[in-house]
Coordinates of C-alpha atoms and ligand atoms in Angstrom, one line a residue:
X279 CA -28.1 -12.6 10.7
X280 CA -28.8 -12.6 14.3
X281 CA -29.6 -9.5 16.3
X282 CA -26.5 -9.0 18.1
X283 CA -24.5 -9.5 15.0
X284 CA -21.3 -7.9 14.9
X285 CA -18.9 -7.6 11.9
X286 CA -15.5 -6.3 12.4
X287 CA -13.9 -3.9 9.7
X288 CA -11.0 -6.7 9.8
X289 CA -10.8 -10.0 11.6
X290 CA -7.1 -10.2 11.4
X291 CA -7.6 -13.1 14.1
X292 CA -9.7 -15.3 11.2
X293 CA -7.5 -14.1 8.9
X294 CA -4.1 -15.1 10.3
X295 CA -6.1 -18.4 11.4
X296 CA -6.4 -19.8 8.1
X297 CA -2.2 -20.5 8.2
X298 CA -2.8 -22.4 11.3
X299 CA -0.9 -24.3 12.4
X300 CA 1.8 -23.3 9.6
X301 CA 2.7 -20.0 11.4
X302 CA 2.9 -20.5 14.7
X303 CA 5.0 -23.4 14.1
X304 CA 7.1 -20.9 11.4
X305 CA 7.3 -18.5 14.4
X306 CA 8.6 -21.3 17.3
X307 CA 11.1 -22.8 14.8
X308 CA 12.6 -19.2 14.3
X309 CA 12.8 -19.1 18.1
X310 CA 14.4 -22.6 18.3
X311 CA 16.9 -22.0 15.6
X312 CA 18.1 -18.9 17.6
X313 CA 19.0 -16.6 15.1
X314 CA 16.9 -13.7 14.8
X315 CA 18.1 -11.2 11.9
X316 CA 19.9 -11.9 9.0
X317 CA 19.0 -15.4 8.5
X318 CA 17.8 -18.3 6.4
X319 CA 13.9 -17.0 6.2
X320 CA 14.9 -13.2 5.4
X321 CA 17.2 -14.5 2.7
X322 CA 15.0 -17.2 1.1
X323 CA 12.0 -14.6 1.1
X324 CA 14.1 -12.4 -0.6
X325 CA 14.6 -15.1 -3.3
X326 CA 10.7 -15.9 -3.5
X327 CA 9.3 -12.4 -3.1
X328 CA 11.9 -11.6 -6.2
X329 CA 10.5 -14.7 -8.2
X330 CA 7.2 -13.3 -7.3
X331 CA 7.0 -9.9 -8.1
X332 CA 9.5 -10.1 -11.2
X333 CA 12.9 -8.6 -10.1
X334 CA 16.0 -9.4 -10.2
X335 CA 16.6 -7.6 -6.4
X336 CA 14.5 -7.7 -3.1
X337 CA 16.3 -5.8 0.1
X338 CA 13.7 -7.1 3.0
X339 CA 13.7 -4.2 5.3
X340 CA 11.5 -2.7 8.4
X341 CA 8.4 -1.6 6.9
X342 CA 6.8 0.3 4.3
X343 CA 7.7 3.5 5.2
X344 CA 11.9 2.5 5.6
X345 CA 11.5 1.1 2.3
X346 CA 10.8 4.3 0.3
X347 CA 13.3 6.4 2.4
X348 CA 15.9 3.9 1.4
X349 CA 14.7 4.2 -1.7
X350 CA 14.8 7.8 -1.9
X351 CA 18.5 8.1 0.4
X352 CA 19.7 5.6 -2.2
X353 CA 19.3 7.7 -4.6
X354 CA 20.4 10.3 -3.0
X355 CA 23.9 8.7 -2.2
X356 CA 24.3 7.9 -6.1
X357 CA 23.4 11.4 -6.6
X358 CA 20.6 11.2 -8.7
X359 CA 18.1 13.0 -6.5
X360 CA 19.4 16.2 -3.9
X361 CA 17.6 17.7 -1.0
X362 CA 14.9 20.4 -1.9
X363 CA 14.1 18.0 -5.2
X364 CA 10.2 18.2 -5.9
X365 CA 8.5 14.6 -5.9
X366 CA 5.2 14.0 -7.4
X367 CA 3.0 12.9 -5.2
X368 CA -0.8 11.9 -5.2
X369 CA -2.7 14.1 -2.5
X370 CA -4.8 11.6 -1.1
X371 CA -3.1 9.1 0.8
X372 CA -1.3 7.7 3.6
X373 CA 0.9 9.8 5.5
X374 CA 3.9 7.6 5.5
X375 CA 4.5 8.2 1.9
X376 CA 5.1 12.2 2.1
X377 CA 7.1 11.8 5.4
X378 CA 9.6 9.4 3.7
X379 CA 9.9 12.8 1.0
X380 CA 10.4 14.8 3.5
X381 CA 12.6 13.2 6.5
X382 CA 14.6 12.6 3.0
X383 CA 15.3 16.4 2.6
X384 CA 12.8 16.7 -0.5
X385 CA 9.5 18.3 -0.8
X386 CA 6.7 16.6 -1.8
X387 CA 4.4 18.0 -4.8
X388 CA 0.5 16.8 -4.4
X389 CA -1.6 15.9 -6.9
X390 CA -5.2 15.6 -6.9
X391 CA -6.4 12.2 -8.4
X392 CA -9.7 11.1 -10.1
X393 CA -12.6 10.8 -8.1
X394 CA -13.7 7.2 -8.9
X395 CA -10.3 6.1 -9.5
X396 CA -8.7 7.7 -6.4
X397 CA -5.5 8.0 -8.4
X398 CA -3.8 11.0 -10.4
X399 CA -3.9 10.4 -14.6
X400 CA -1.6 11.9 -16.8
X401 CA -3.3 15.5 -17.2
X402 CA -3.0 16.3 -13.6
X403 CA 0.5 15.0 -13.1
X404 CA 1.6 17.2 -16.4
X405 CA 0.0 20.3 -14.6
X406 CA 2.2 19.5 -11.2
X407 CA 5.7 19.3 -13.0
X408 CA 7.9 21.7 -12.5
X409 CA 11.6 23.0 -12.8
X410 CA 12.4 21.1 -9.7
X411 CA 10.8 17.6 -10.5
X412 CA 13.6 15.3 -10.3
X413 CA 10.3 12.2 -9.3
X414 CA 7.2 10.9 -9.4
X415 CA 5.6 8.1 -6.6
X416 CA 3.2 6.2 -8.1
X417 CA 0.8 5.4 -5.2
X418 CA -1.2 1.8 -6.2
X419 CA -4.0 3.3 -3.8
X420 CA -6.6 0.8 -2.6
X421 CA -4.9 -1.7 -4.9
X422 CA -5.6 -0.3 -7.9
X423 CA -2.7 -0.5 -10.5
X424 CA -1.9 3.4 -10.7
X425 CA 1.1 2.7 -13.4
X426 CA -0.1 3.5 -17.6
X427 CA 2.4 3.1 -20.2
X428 CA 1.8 6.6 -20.8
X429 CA 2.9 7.9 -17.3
X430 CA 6.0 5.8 -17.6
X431 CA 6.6 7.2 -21.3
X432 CA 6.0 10.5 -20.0
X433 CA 7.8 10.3 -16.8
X434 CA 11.0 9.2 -19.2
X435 CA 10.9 11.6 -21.5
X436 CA 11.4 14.3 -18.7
X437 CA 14.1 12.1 -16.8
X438 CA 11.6 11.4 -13.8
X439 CA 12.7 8.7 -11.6
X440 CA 9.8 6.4 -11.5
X441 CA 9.2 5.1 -7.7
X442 CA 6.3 2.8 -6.8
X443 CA 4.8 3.0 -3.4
X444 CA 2.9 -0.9 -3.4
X445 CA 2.6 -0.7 0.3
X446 CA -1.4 -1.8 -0.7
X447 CA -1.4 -3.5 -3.4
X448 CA 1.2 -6.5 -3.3
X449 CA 0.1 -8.8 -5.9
X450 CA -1.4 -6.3 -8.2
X451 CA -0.5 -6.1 -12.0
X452 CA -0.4 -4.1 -15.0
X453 CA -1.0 -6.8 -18.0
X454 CA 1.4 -9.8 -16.8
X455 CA 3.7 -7.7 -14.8
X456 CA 3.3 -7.3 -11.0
X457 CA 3.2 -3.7 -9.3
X458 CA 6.5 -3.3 -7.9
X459 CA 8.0 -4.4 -10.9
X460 CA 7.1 -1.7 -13.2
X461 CA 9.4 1.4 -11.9
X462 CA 12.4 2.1 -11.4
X463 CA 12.5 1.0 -7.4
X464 CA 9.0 0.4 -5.6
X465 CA 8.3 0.1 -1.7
X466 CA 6.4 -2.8 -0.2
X467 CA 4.5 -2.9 2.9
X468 CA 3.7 -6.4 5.1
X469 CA 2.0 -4.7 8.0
X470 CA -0.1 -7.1 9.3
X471 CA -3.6 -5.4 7.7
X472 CA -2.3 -5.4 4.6
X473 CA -2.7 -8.4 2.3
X474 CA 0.2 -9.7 2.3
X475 CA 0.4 -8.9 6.4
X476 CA 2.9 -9.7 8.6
X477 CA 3.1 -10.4 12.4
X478 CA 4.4 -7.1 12.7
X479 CA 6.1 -4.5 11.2
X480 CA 8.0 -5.6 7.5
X481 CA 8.6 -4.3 4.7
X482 CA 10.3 -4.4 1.3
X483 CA 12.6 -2.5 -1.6
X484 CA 12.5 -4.3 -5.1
X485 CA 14.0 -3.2 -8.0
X486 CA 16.2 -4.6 -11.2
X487 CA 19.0 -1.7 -10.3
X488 CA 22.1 -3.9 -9.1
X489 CA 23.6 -0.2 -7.6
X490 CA 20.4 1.1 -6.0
X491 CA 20.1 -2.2 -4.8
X492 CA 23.3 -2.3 -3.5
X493 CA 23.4 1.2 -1.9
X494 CA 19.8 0.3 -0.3
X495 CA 21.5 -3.2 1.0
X496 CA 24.2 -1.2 2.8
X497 CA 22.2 1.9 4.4
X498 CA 19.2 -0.8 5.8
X499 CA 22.6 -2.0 7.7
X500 CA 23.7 0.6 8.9
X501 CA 25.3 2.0 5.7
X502 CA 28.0 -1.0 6.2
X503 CA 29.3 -2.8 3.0
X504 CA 31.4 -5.4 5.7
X505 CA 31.3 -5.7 8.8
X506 CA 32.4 -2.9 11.0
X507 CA 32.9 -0.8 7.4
X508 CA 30.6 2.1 6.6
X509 CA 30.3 3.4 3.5
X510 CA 26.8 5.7 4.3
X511 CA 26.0 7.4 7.6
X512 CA 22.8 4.5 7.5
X513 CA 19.7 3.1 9.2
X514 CA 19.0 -0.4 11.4
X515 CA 16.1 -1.2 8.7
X516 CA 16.4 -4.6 8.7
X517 CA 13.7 -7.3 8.6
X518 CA 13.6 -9.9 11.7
X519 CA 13.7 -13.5 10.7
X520 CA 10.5 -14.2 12.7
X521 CA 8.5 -11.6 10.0
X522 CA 9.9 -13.6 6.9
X523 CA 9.2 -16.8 8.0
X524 CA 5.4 -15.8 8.3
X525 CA 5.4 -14.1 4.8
X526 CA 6.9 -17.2 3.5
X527 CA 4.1 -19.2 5.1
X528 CA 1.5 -16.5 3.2
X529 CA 3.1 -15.0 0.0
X530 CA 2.2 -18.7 -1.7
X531 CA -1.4 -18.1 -0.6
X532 CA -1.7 -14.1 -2.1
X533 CA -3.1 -15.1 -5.0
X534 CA -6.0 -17.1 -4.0
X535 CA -6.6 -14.5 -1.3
X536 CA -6.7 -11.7 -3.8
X537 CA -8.8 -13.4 -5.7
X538 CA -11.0 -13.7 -2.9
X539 CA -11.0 -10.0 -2.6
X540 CA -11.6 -9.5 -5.7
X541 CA -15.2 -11.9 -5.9
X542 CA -16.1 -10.1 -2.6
X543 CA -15.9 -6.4 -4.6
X544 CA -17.3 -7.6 -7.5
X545 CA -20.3 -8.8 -5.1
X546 CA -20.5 -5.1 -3.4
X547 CA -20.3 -3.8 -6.8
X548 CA -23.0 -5.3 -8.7
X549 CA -25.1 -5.9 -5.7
X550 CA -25.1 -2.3 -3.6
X551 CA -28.3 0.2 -4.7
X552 CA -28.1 2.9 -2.4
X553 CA -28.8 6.0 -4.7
X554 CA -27.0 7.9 -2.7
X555 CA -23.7 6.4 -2.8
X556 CA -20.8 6.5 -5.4
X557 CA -18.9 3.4 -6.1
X558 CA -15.3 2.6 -7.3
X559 CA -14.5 2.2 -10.7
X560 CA -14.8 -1.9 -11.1
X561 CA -10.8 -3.3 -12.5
X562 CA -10.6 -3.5 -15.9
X563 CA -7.6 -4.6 -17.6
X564 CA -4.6 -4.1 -18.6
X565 CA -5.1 -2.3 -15.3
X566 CA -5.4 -5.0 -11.7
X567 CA -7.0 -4.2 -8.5
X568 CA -6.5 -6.2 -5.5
X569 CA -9.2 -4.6 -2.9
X570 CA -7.0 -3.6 -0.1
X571 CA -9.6 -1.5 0.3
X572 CA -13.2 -1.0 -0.7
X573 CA -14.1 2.4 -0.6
X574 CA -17.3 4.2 -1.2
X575 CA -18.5 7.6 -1.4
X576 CA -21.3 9.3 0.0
X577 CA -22.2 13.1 1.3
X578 CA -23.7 11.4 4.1
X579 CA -21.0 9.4 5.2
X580 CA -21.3 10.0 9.0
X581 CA -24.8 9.0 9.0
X582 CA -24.3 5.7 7.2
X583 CA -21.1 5.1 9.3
X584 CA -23.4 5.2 12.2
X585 CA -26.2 3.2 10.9
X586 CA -24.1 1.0 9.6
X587 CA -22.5 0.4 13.6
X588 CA -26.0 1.0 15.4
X589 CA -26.1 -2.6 13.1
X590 CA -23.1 -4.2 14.4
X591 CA -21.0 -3.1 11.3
X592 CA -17.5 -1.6 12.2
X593 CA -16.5 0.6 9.2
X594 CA -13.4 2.7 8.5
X595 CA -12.3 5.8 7.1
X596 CA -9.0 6.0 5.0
X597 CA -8.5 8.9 5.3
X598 CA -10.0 11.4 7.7
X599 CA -8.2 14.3 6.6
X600 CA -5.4 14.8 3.8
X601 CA -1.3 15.1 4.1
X602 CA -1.7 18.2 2.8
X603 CA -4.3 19.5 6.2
X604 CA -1.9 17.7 8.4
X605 CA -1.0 20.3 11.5
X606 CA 2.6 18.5 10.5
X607 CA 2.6 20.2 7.0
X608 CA 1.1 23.1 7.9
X609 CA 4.0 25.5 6.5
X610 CA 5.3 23.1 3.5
X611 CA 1.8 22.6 2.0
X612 CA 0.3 25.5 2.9
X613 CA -1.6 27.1 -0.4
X614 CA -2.7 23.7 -2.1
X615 CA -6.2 24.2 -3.4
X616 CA -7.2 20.0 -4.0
X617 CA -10.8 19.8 -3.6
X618 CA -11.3 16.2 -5.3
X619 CA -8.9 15.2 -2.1
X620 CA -10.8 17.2 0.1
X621 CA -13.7 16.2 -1.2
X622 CA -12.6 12.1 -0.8
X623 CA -11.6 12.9 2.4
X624 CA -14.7 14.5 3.8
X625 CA -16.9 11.4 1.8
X626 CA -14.9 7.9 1.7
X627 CA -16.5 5.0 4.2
X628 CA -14.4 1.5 3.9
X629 CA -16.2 -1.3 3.9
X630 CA -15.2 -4.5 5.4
X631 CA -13.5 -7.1 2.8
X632 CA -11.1 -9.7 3.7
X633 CA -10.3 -12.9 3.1
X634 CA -12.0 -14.3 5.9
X635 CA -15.1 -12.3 5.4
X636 CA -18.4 -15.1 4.6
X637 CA -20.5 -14.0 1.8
X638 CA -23.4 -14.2 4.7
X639 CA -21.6 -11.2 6.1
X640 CA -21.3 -9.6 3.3
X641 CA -25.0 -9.8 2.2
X642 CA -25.8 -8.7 6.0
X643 CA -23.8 -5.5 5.3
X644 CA -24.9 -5.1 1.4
X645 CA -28.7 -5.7 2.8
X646 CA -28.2 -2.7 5.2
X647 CA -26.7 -0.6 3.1
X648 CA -29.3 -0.5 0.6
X649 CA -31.9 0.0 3.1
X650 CA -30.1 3.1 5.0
Ligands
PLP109 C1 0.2 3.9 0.7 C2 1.1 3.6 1.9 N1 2.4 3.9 1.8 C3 3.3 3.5 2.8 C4 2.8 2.9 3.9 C5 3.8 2.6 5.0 O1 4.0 1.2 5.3 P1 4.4 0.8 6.8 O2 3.2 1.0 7.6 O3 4.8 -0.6 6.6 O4 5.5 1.7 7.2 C6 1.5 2.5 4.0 C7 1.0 1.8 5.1 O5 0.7 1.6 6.1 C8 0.6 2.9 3.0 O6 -0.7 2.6 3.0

């Protein structure tokens, strides 16, 4: 590589470029047709997300983060969950996922995951239940398929409602059948990083429950089941017609692009030698991964992120510091001793992997890595 090399963390740019001219032209027809919500593309993605992911409803919605507090109200409304009901939880995530427990009136219950596989197994999710455990978010962190047969049996036999949060891992699987199609209700983010990315914010609710779905439909509009008739004190969580024409120019390319991801992992995977690093577990089935993220681990992590930029590499951390440190939690998670979170959080470096990233780049930043 040259000397003033310089490789982005994402290229979202060379990313969205490959749909050219497909999305622009998807994004000036919505403008020409003149309707904006609540049209053709929102109800045809609908249709081909469903046929996708393998259920029988999709509610396109906001974001990610509207998506599991419909999910979650929805439930509330049919009265299957109440406020102050404890949800399961993995510690180390996004935030968005424990403030759609909580703006819901419920109180999230963290749980530590594995250290390689970033995600909670069945021993440490049996230690979290308790008397008030009414649900458990499966988190498909990364992309990594967090959902077992076990966890589901399990999650059954004590009448958990089983909620998958797919916001990174949209065309993921567990054997043949797509995340988000393996709970009872799962939320989907399209925000434009993600891998199914949007121009914007969007998300998605799918499920095979014709009431949830239903219930969701009407509080996304305002809780209205007609026009000018509310049912639910609702949200405006609806998708805009611009945002679902551009996922239906990409969901037919997820595949291939996940496939992508996943050569470019398995090349940082057999090819990075640092002693000092810790890699992800590699996907092995029945369990899918789709790289949303490539994560490694290190005890010198600020010192390889900055070697790693004084070499034109832009690297990123997800995340800096835990829900559960959050200055916004400070009272409701106060107590929680979760050092393999803490311990994640103080040690995880992303490495850049996208679609568009060249295998060129990719040996730059492996060749770098190894000699740090
Ligand atoms: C794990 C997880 N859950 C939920 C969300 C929320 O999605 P959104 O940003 O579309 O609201 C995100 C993403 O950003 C996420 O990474």
């Amino acid at each position: 590589m040259k000397p003033d090399t310089y490789i982005p963390f994402l290229d979202l740019k060379a990313v969205n470029q490959r749909f050219e001219p497909q999305l622009s032209q998807s994004a000036l027809q919505v403008v020409r047709a003149g309707q904006y919500l609540v049209g053709e593309h929102t109800e045809k993605f609908e249709q081909e997300f469903g046929a996708y992911i393998g259920t029988r409803h999709v509610l396109a919605v906001s974001n990610g983060t509207n998506a599991l507090e419909l999910i979650l109200r929805g439930y509330r409304e049919q009265g299957l969950l109440q406020p102050n009901d404890e949800i399961l939880v993995p510690a180390n995530t996004f935030i968005a996922t424990f403030l759609a427990i909580v703006n819901q009136g419920m109180v999230p219950v963290p749980v530590d995951p594995g250290l390689q596989t970033f995600l909670p197994d069945l021993p440490a999710l049996k230690r979290s239940l308790g008397t008030k455990t009414k649900a458990l978010v499966l988190i498909h962190l990364y992309g990594r398929t967090a959902y077992s047969e076990a966890i589901a049996e399990w999650a059954n036999s004590q009448g958990l409602l089983l909620i998958e949060d797919n916001a990174q891992a949209v065309g993921s699987q567990w054997n043949a059948k797509k995340t988000g199609s393996l709970g009872h209700a799962a939320a989907h983010s399209f925000y434009p990083t993600k891998n199914l990315g949007a121009l914007g914010d969007a998300g998605a609710v799918t499920t095979d429950d014709p009431e949830l779905a239903a219930c969701v439909r009407a509080l996304a509009h305002y809780g209205s089941t007609e026009k000018y008739r509310y049912a639910y004190t609702g949200f405006n969580f609806r998708m805009d017609e611009i945002q679902a024409a551009a996922l239906r120019v990409k969901l037919p390319h997820l595949d291939r692009d996940n496939q992508q991801r996943a050569l470019l992992a398995a090349r940082y995977l057999e090819r990075l030698s640092h002693p000092d690093l810790l890699l992800p577990e590699p996907e092995s089935r029945p369990f899918y991964h789709t790289w949303h993220l490539f994560t490694v681990l290190t005890e010198q992590r600020d010192s390889l992120r900055s070697y790693l930029a004084s070499q034109g590499i832009e690297t990123a951390i997800h995340y800096p510091v835990p829900p559960h440190r959050q200055p916004a939690f400070a009272s409701l998670l106060q107590g929680y001793q979760l050092p393999v979170t803490e311990k994640i959080h103080r040690q995880t470096l992303s490495l850049p992997l996208h679609p568009a990233l060249s295998e060129e780049q990719q040996d730059y930043i492996i060749t770098c890595i190894n000699r740090w």
